[in-house]
Coordinates of C-alpha atoms in Angstrom, one line a residue:
M1 CA -10.3 -4.9 3.7
L2 CA -9.5 -1.2 4.0
F3 CA -7.8 -1.5 7.4
L4 CA -5.7 -4.5 6.1
S5 CA -4.7 -2.4 3.1
H6 CA -3.5 0.3 5.3
E7 CA -1.6 -2.2 7.4
V8 CA 0.2 -3.3 4.3
L9 CA 1.2 0.3 3.6
R10 CA 2.5 0.7 7.0
R11 CA 4.5 -2.4 6.8
G12 CA 5.9 -1.5 3.4
C13 CA 6.9 2.0 4.6
R14 CA 8.6 0.8 7.6
Q15 CA 10.4 -1.9 5.7
A16 CA 11.7 0.6 3.3
F17 CA 13.2 2.8 5.9
K18 CA 14.5 -0.1 8.0
H19 CA 16.5 -1.5 5.0
A20 CA 17.5 1.8 3.7
A21 CA 19.4 2.6 6.8
N22 CA 21.9 -0.4 6.2
L23 CA 21.5 -1.3 2.6
N24 CA 24.2 -3.2 0.8
P25 CA 24.9 -1.2 -2.3
S26 CA 24.8 -4.4 -4.4
Q27 CA 21.1 -4.6 -3.6
A28 CA 20.2 -1.1 -4.6
S29 CA 18.4 -2.0 -7.8
E30 CA 16.2 -4.7 -6.1
F31 CA 15.5 -2.4 -3.1
A32 CA 14.5 0.5 -5.4
G33 CA 12.1 -1.9 -7.2
Y34 CA 10.6 -2.9 -3.8
C35 CA 10.1 0.8 -2.9
L36 CA 8.6 1.3 -6.4
A37 CA 6.2 -1.5 -5.7
F38 CA 5.3 0.2 -2.5
L39 CA 4.5 3.4 -4.3
A40 CA 2.5 1.6 -6.9
N41 CA 0.5 0.0 -4.2
L42 CA -0.1 3.2 -2.5
K43 CA -1.3 4.9 -5.8
S44 CA -3.5 1.9 -6.6
H45 CA -5.0 2.2 -3.1
H46 CA -5.6 6.0 -3.5
D47 CA -7.1 5.4 -6.9
Q48 CA -9.7 3.0 -5.5
E49 CA -10.5 5.4 -2.7
E50 CA -10.9 8.4 -5.1
E51 CA -13.1 6.4 -7.5
A52 CA -15.3 4.6 -5.0
L53 CA -14.9 5.5 -1.3
F54 CA -14.8 9.3 -1.4
P55 CA -17.5 10.0 -4.0
L56 CA -20.0 7.7 -2.2
L57 CA -19.2 8.5 1.5
K58 CA -17.8 12.1 1.6
A59 CA -21.2 13.6 2.3
K60 CA -21.7 11.4 5.3
A61 CA -18.1 11.3 6.4
P62 CA -16.7 14.9 5.9
G63 CA -13.3 14.0 7.2
L64 CA -12.7 12.2 3.9
N65 CA -12.4 15.7 2.3
T66 CA -9.4 16.3 4.2
R67 CA -8.0 12.9 3.2
H68 CA -8.6 13.8 -0.5
E69 CA -6.5 16.9 0.1
E70 CA -3.7 14.7 1.6
H71 CA -3.9 12.5 -1.5
V72 CA -3.0 15.6 -3.6
V73 CA 0.0 16.3 -1.4
L74 CA 1.1 12.7 -1.5
A75 CA 0.8 12.5 -5.3
E76 CA 3.4 15.2 -5.6
A77 CA 5.8 13.6 -3.0
M78 CA 5.3 10.1 -4.7
G79 CA 6.2 11.6 -8.0
A80 CA 9.5 12.9 -6.7
A81 CA 10.3 9.6 -4.9
T82 CA 9.4 7.6 -8.0
R83 CA 11.8 9.6 -10.2
Y84 CA 14.7 9.1 -7.7
L85 CA 14.0 5.3 -7.3
E86 CA 13.8 4.7 -11.0
E87 CA 17.2 6.3 -11.3
V88 CA 18.5 3.9 -8.7
R89 CA 16.8 0.9 -10.2
D90 CA 18.4 1.6 -13.6
Q91 CA 21.7 3.0 -12.2
P92 CA 22.4 1.3 -8.8
D93 CA 25.5 3.3 -8.4
S94 CA 23.4 6.4 -7.8
W95 CA 22.2 4.9 -4.5
D96 CA 22.6 7.4 -1.6
T97 CA 21.0 7.0 1.8
A98 CA 20.5 10.8 2.2
K99 CA 19.0 11.1 -1.2
F100 CA 16.6 8.3 -0.4
E101 CA 15.6 10.0 2.9
A102 CA 15.0 13.3 1.0
A103 CA 12.9 11.5 -1.6
M104 CA 10.9 9.1 0.5
G105 CA 10.7 11.0 3.8
P106 CA 7.9 13.3 2.6
V107 CA 5.9 10.2 1.6
R108 CA 6.3 8.6 5.0
D109 CA 5.6 11.8 6.9
V110 CA 2.2 12.1 5.2
V111 CA 1.1 8.6 4.6
L112 CA 1.5 7.2 8.2
P113 CA -0.6 9.8 9.8
H114 CA -2.9 9.9 6.9
V115 CA -4.0 6.2 7.1
T116 CA -4.4 6.4 10.8
A117 CA -6.7 9.5 10.4
E118 CA -8.6 7.9 7.6
E119 CA -9.3 4.8 9.8
G120 CA -10.9 7.2 12.3
D121 CA -13.0 8.7 9.5
I122 CA -14.3 5.3 8.4
N123 CA -14.7 3.9 11.9
P124 CA -17.9 1.7 11.7
D125 CA -19.6 3.5 14.7
K126 CA -18.8 6.9 13.3
L127 CA -20.1 5.9 9.9
R128 CA -23.3 4.5 11.3
A129 CA -23.8 7.8 13.2
G130 CA -23.3 9.7 10.0
G131 CA -26.1 7.7 8.2
V132 CA -24.0 5.3 6.2
T133 CA -25.8 2.0 5.7
L134 CA -24.7 -1.5 5.0
D135 CA -26.0 -1.1 1.4
D136 CA -23.8 2.0 1.1
M137 CA -20.7 0.0 2.2
A138 CA -21.6 -2.8 -0.1
E139 CA -21.6 -0.5 -3.0
V140 CA -18.3 1.1 -1.9
M141 CA -16.6 -2.3 -1.6
G142 CA -18.0 -3.5 -4.9
K143 CA -16.6 -0.4 -6.7
M144 CA -13.3 -0.7 -5.0
A145 CA -13.1 -4.3 -6.0
E146 CA -13.8 -3.3 -9.7
T147 CA -11.2 -0.6 -9.6
G148 CA -8.7 -3.0 -8.1
K149 CA -9.0 -5.2 -11.1
K150 CA -7.1 -2.5 -13.1
Q151 CA -3.9 -2.9 -10.9
D152 CA -0.7 -4.6 -12.1
R153 CA -0.9 -8.1 -10.6
T154 CA 2.9 -8.6 -10.7
T155 CA 3.7 -5.6 -8.5
V156 CA 0.7 -4.1 -6.8
L157 CA -1.1 -7.3 -6.0
A158 CA 2.1 -9.2 -5.4
F159 CA 3.2 -6.5 -3.0
L160 CA -0.1 -6.8 -1.1
L161 CA 0.2 -10.6 -0.9
V162 CA 3.7 -10.7 0.6
H163 CA 2.8 -8.3 3.3
L164 CA -0.3 -10.3 4.6
T165 CA -0.2 -13.2 6.8
P166 CA -2.2 -16.4 5.7
S167 CA -5.0 -15.5 8.1
E168 CA -5.0 -11.9 6.9
R169 CA -5.2 -13.1 3.3
T170 CA -8.2 -15.2 4.2
A171 CA -9.9 -12.2 5.8
F172 CA -8.9 -9.8 2.9
F173 CA -10.1 -12.0 0.0
G174 CA -13.3 -13.0 1.8
K175 CA -15.3 -15.5 -0.2
M176 CA -12.7 -16.1 -2.9
P177 CA -12.3 -19.8 -3.5
W178 CA -9.4 -21.1 -1.4
V179 CA -7.6 -22.6 -4.4
V180 CA -7.4 -19.2 -6.0
R181 CA -6.5 -17.4 -3.0
D182 CA -3.7 -19.8 -1.8
Y183 CA -2.4 -21.3 -5.0
I184 CA -3.2 -19.1 -8.0
L185 CA -2.8 -15.6 -6.7
P186 CA 0.7 -16.2 -5.1
V187 CA 1.9 -17.2 -8.6
Y188 CA 2.1 -13.3 -9.3
T189 CA 4.7 -13.0 -6.6
L190 CA 7.2 -15.0 -8.8
W191 CA 7.6 -12.3 -11.5
N192 CA 9.5 -9.9 -9.1
Y193 CA 10.6 -12.4 -6.6
G194 CA 13.9 -10.7 -5.8
L195 CA 12.0 -7.7 -4.5
W196 CA 10.1 -9.4 -1.8
E197 CA 13.1 -10.2 0.4
F198 CA 12.6 -6.8 1.8
A199 CA 9.0 -7.5 2.7
S200 CA 7.6 -8.3 6.2
T201 CA 4.3 -9.3 7.7
E202 CA 5.3 -7.9 11.1
T203 CA 2.7 -5.6 12.6
E204 CA 4.8 -3.9 15.3
V205 CA 8.2 -2.5 14.5
P206 CA 10.2 -0.3 16.9
S207 CA 9.6 3.4 16.2
A208 CA 13.3 3.9 15.9
S209 CA 13.2 2.0 12.6
L210 CA 11.1 4.8 11.0

C-alpha cells in the first residue's frame, strides 16, 4: 500500500509539471485544482505516516527520523505552493508558468527523492533485519487505515483512484468487497471530475517532463 501511495505521488507530480509547461490559460482554474488535490493527497499521506508509521517503526528504522525532517521542509514548501495555486484557482488570469515553477519546484525537488529514500527505509528485508515483525506491520497498516478515514474523499481519495490502474486498485484496497472498490469508491471522482483530465496512471515518464 505504501509503495503504491508513493507511485501515485510520483505520477501526480510528473503530471503537474508536464501540463504546466504547455497549459492552455483557459484551463488554469481546473489545473490549479488538480495540483491542490495533489498537495492534499501528499499532506494526507504524511499525516498517516506521522501518526502511524513513524511512531511505531522509527526505533527500528532510524532512517525514518530523516524522513520526518523532510516532512517539515515539505510542509513549508507545500504551504507556499497552496497559496499560489488557490490564487490561480480563484483568479485564473493570475496563471504564470514561472510562478508555478517557483511555487511547486521546491515541493517536487524534495518529494521525489524523499519517497525513494523512504522506500529504502521500509524495504521489507531491511525492516526484518531491524527487528520489525509482521505484527508490527499489521499495527502500522491498521493505524494508517484509520487515519486515512479522515481524508476528504472527493479530493484525496479521488486523486488516489484516478492515478491507480484497475489491478493496482485491487492490490491497494486488499480485501475490500469488489462492489465497493469498483463501483462505490469511483463515485467520489465525480465531484471534481474536471480536475482528473490532467491525471495519468503511467509509471514511466521521460525525465525531461520533470
